[in-house]
Coordinates of C-alpha atoms in Angstrom, one line a residue:
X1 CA -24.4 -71.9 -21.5
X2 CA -25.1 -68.1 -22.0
X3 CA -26.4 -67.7 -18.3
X4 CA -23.1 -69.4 -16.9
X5 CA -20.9 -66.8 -19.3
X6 CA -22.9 -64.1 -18.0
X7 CA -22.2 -65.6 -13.9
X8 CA -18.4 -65.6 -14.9
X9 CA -17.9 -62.4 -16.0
X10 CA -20.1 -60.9 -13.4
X11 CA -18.1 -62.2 -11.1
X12 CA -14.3 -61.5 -12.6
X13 CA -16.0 -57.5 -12.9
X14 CA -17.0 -57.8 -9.2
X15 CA -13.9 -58.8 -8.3
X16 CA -11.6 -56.5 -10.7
X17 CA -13.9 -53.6 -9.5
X18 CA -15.6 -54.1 -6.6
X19 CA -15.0 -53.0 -3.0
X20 CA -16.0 -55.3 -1.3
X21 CA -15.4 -57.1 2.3
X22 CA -14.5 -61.1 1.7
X23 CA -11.0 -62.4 1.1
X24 CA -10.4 -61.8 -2.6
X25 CA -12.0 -58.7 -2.9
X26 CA -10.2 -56.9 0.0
X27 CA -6.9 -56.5 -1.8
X28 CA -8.9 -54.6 -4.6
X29 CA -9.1 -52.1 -1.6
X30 CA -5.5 -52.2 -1.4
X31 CA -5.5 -51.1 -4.8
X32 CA -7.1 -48.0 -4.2
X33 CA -5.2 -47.3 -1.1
X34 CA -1.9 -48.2 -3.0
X35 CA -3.1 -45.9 -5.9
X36 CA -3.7 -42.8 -3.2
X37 CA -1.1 -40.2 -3.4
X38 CA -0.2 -37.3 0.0
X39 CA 1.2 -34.3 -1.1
X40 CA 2.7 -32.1 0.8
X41 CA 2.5 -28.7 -0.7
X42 CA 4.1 -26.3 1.6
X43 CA 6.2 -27.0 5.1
X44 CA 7.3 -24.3 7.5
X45 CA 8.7 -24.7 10.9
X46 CA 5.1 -25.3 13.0
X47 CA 3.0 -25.7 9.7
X48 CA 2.3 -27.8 6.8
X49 CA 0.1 -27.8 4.3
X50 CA -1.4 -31.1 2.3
X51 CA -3.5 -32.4 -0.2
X52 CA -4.2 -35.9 -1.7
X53 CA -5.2 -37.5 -4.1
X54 CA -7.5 -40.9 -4.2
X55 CA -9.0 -41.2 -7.6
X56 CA -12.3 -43.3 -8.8
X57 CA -12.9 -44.4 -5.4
X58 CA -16.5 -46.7 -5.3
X59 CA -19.3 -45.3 -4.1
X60 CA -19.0 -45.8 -0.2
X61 CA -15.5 -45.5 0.0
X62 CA -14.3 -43.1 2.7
X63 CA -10.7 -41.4 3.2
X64 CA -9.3 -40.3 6.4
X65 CA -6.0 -38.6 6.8
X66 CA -3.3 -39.9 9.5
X67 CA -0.3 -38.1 10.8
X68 CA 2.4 -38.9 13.7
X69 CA 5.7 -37.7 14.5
X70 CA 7.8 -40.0 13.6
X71 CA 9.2 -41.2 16.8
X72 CA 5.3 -42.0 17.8
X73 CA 3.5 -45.2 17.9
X74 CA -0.2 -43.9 17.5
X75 CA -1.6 -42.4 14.3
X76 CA -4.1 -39.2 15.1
X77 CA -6.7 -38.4 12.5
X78 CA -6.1 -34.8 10.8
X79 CA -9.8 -33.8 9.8
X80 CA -10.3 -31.6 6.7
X81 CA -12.8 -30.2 4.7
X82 CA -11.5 -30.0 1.6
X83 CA -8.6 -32.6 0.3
X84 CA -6.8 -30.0 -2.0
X85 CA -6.0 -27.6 0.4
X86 CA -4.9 -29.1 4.2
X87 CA -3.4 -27.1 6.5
X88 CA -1.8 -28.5 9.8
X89 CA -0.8 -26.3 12.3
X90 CA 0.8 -26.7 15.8
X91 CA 3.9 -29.0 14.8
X92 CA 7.2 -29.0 16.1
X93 CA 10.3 -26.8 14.6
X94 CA 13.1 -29.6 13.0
X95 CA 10.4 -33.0 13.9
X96 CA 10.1 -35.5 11.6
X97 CA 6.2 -36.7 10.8
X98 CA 5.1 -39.4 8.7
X99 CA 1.3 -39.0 6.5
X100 CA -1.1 -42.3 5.6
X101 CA -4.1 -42.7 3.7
X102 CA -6.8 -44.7 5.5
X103 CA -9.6 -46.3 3.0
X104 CA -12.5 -48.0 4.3
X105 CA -15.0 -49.8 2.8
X106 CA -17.9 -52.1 4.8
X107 CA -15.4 -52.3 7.4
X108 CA -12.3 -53.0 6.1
X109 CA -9.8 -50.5 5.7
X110 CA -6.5 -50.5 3.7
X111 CA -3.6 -47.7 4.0
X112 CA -1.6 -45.9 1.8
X113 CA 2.2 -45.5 1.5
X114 CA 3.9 -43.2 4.2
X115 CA 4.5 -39.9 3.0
X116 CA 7.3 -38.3 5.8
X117 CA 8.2 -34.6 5.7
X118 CA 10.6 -32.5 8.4
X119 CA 9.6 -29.3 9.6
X120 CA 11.5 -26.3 9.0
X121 CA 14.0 -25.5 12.0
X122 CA 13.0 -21.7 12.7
X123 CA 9.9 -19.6 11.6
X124 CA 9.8 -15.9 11.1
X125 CA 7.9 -13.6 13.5
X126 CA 5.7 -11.8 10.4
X127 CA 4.2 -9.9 13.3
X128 CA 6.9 -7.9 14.2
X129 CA 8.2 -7.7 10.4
X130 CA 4.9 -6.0 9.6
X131 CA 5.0 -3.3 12.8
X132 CA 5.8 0.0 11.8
X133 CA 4.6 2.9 8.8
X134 CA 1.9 1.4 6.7
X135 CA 3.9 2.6 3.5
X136 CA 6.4 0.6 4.3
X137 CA 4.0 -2.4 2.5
X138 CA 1.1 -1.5 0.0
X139 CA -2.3 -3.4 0.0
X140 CA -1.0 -5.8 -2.5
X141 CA 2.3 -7.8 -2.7
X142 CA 4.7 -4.9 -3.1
X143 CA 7.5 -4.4 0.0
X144 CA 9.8 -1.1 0.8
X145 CA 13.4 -1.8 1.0
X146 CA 16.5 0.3 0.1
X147 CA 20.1 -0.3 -1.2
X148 CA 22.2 -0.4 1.8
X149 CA 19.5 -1.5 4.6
X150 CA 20.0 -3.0 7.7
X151 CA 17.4 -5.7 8.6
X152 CA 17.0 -7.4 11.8
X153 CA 14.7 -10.5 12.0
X154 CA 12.6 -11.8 14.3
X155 CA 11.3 -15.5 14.8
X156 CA 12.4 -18.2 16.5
X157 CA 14.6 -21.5 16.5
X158 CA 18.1 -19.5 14.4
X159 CA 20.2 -21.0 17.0
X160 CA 19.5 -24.0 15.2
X161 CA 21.4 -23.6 12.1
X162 CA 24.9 -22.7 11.6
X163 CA 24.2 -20.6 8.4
X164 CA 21.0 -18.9 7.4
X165 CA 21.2 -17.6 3.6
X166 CA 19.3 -14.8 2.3
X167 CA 18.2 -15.2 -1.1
X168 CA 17.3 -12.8 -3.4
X169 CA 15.7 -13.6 -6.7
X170 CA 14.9 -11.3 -9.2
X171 CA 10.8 -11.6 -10.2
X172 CA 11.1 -11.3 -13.9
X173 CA 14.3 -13.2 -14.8
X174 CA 15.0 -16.1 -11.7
X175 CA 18.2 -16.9 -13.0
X176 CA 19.5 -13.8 -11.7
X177 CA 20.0 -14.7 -8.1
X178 CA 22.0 -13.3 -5.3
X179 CA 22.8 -15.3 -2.3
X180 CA 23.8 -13.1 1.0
X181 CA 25.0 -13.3 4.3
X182 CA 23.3 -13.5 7.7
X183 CA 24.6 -12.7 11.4
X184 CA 22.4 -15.2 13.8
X185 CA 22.5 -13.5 16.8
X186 CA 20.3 -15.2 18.7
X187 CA 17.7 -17.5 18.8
X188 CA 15.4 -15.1 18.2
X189 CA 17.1 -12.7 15.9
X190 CA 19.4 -12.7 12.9
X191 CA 20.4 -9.6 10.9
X192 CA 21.7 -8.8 7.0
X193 CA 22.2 -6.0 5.0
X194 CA 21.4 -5.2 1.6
X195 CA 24.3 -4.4 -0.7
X196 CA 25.1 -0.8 -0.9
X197 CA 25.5 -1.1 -5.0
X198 CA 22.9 -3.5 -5.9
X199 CA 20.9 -1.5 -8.5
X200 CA 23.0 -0.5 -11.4
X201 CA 23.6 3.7 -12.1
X202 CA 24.8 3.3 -15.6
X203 CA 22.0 2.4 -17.0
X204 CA 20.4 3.9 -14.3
X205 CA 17.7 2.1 -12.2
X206 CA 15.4 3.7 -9.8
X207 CA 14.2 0.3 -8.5
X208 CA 14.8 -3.8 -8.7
X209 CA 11.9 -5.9 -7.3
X210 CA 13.1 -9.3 -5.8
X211 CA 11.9 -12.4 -3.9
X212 CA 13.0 -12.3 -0.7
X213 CA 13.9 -15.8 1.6
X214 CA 15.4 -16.4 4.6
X215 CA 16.7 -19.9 4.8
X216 CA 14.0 -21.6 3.0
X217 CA 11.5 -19.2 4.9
X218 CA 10.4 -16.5 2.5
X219 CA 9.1 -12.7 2.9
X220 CA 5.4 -12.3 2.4
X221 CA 3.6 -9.8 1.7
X222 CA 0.9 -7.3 3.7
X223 CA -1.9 -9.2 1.8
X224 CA -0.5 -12.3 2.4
X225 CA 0.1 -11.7 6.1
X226 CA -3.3 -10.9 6.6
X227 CA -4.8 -13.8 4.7
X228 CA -1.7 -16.5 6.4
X229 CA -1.0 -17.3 2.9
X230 CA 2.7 -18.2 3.9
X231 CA 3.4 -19.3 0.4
X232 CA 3.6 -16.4 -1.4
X233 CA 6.3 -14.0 -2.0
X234 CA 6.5 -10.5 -1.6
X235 CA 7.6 -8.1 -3.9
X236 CA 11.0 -7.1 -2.3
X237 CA 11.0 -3.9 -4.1
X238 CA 14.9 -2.6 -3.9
X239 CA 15.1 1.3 -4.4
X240 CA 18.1 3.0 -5.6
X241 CA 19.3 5.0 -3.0
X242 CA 21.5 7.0 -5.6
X243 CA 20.2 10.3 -6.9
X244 CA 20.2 11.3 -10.8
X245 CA 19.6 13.6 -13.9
X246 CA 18.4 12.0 -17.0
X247 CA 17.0 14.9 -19.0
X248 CA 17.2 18.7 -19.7
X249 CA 15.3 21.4 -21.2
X250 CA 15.6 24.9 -21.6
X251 CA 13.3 28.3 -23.0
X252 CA 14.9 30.6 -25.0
X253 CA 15.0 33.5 -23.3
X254 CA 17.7 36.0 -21.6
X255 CA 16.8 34.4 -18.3
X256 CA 16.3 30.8 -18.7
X257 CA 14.1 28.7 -17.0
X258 CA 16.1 25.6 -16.9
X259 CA 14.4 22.4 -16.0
X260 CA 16.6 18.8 -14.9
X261 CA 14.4 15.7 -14.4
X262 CA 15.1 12.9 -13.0
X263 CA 15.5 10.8 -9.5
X264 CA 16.1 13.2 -6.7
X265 CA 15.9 11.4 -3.8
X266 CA 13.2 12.6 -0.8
X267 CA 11.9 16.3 -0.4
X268 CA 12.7 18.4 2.6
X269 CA 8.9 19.6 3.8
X270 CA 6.5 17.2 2.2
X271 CA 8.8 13.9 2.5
X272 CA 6.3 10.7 3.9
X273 CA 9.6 8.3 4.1
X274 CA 10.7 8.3 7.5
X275 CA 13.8 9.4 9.0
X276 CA 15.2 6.6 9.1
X277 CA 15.1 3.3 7.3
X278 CA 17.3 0.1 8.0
X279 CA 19.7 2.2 9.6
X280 CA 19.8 4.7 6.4
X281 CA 19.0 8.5 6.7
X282 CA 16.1 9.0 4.0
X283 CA 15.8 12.9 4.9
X284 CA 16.9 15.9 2.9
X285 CA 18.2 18.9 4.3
X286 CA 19.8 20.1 1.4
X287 CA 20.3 20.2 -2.3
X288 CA 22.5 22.0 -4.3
X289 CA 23.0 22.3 -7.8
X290 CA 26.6 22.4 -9.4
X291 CA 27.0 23.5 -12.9
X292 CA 30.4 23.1 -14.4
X293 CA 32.3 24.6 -17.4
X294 CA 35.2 22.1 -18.2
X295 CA 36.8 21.4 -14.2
X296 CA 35.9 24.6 -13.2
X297 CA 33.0 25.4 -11.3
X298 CA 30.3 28.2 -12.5
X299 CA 27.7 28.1 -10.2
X300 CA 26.1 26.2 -7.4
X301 CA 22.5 26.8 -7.0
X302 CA 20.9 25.9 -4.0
X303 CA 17.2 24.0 -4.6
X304 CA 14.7 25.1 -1.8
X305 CA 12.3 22.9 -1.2
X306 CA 9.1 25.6 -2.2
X307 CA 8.7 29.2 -3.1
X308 CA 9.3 31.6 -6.2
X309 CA 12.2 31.5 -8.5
X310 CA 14.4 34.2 -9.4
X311 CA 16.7 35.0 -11.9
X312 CA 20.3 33.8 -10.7
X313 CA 18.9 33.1 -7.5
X314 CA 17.5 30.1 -5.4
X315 CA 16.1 27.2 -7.5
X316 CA 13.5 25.0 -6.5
X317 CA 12.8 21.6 -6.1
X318 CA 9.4 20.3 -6.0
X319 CA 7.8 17.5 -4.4
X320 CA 6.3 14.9 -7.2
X321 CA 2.1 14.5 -5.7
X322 CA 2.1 11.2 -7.3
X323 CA 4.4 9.9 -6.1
X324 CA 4.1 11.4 -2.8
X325 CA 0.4 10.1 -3.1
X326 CA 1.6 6.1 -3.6
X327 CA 0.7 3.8 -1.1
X328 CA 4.5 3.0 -1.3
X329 CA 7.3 4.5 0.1
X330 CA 8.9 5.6 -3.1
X331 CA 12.2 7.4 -1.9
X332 CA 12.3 9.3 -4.9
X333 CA 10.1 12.3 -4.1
X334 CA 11.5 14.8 -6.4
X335 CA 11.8 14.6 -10.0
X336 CA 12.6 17.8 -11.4
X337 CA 14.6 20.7 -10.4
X338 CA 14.2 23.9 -11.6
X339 CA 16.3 27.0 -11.7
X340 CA 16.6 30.4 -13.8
X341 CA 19.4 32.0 -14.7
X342 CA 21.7 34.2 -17.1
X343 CA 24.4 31.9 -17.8
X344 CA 26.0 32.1 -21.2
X345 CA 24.7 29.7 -24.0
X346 CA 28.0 27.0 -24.2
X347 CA 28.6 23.2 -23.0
X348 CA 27.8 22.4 -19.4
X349 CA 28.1 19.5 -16.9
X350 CA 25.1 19.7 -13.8
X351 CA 25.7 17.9 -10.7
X352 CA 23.4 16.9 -7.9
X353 CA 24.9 17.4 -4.5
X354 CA 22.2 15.9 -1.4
X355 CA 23.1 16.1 1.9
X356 CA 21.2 13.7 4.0
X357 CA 20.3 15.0 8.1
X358 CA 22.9 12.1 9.4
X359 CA 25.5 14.4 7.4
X360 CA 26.0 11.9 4.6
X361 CA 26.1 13.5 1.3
X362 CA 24.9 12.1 -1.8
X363 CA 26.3 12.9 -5.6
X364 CA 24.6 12.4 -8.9
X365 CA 25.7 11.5 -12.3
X366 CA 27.5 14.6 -13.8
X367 CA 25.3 15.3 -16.7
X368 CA 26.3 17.2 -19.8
X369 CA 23.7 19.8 -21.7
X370 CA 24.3 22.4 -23.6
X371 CA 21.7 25.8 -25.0

């Protein structure tokens, strides 16, 4: 009696758990294959990328991967090396493909559900984004942009939409989102600008640091370029283009060194931004201090760029080395101006005034001190 017990259950456990190749056992492969699961991690318009999972397989059981455009009759084998991490290249923009699971065990093989995925219906050329000054990217995630930039695009396949969003998304609070516009004006290009306000002056910010997509294609970093890690995200880093004074300090003397600190835009002579950026003039070619008593005016002091003060004189305005030394294009070269003069002790108001080389010309805040 004990011997038949033990036949019986040996054989409900080879049949609950076994993999094996006659009639009632084959549907336990089906199991398996209906237990598998194809993710599809990341899709771009000629790329994918997959993993899958096919848990407590017996020993002996293989997996292979299947793909086919969706229109196709025959399956094609995608090889891989390691099933977390599956990237597929060479696809079609806007195609529809559909993913299976193959299990095979002693010559029978069982298939999974079909997973299906569309491709996106234009890619960006990160080539051409990335031409250009090495500062305009540093070695890790961080991107150069500037309130008030004109991009232009590159890639292919925008003739296929009607509408391609950019999306910004601030990287420490993603509920704060801003959706623009896009021109598509070509298959091959599409331009937008960054708003001219987008960083706040009171409180003053020097910088906001975004994610960046286009469609549902997003900006990537240097790094990322260079390891095709088209997942992640750059840091979009947004600098104010506005110039301002945020602190003051005096010495006590007859003729005062006066010092303003603060964000002062590039410096004429030792500037690394280029001349131009999106269509914006990022070089100096003057500043000017203007002190005010009430409305009127009492001086204006121009800031040269290097040399020696003197009393009621020229002031100066000297390039910051560290952040001239950033791998980064920081825009902000200058943080502190300094002039000396004999002006009266009493309430003042100090102005920035920057004239750009395109002409434009640039105010700060009007900051109150006294002495």
């Amino acid at each position: 009696m004990m011997k038949k017990y033990l036949f019986l259950l040996s054989l409900i456990m080879s049949t609950l758990f076994g993999c094996k190749k006659n009639s009632s056992e084959s549907g336990t492969l089906q199991h398996y294959a209906n237990d598998a699961r194809i993710n599809v991690t990341n899709v771009m318009a000629t790329q994918a990328f997959l993993s899958f999972v096919a848990n407590n397989l017996p020993k002996g059981c293989t997996a292979q991967l299947y793909m086919k455009k969706a229109t196709d009759a025959d399956w094609k084998e995608i090889p891989y090396t390691d099933k977390n991490n599956i990237p597929i290249s060479g696809l079609s923009m806007k195609t529809q493909y559909q993913l299976r699971l193959a299990l095979t065990y002693a010559g029978e093989t069982s298939y999974s559900a079909t997973n299906t995925f569309t491709t996106q219906s234009f890619m960006l050329n990160y080539d051409r984004f990335f031409e250009g000054s090495a500062k305009l990217h540093d070695n890790g995630n961080a991107l150069f942009s500037m309130e008030g930039a004109h991009y232009t695009i590159y890639g292919w396949g925008f003739s296929n939409e009607t509408s391609i969003p950019i999306t910004l998304t601030l990287i420490d609070n993603p509920d704060d989102q801003l959706t623009l516009n896009s021109t598509i004006l070509n298959d091959s290009m599409l331009s937008f600008d960054i708003p001219a306000n987008l960083i706040p002056n009171s409180p003053y910010l020097p910088r906001k640091v975004y994610n960046c997509s286009v469609g549902t294609a997003p900006i990537i970093s240097y790094t990322a370029y260079l390891s095709k890690n088209y997942e992640l995200l750059a840091d979009f880093t947004v600098m104010n283009r506005n110039v301002a004074i945020q602190s003051f300090s005096t010495d006590p003397y007859t003729c005062k060194t006066m010092t303003f600190k603060g964000y002062f835009a590039t410096h004429e002579t030792a500037t690394v931004c280029p001349e131009f950026f999106g269509n914006l003039s990022l070089w100096t070619i003057q500043k000017a201090l203007i002190i005010r008593s009430g409305s009127s005016i009492v001086k204006t002091i121009l800031l040269i760029p290097e040399g020696t003060l003197a009393c009621d004189a020229n002031g100066l305005a000297l390039a910051d080395a560290a952040a001239l030394g950033k791998s980064l294009l920081q825009y902000h070269e200058v943080a502190a101006l300094d002039i000396k003069t004999t002006l009266a002790s009493g309430s003042y108001t100090a102005q920035l005034r920057q004239t750009m080389k395109d002409g434009t010309v640039i105010y700060s805040n009007e900051f109150s001190f006294s002495f």
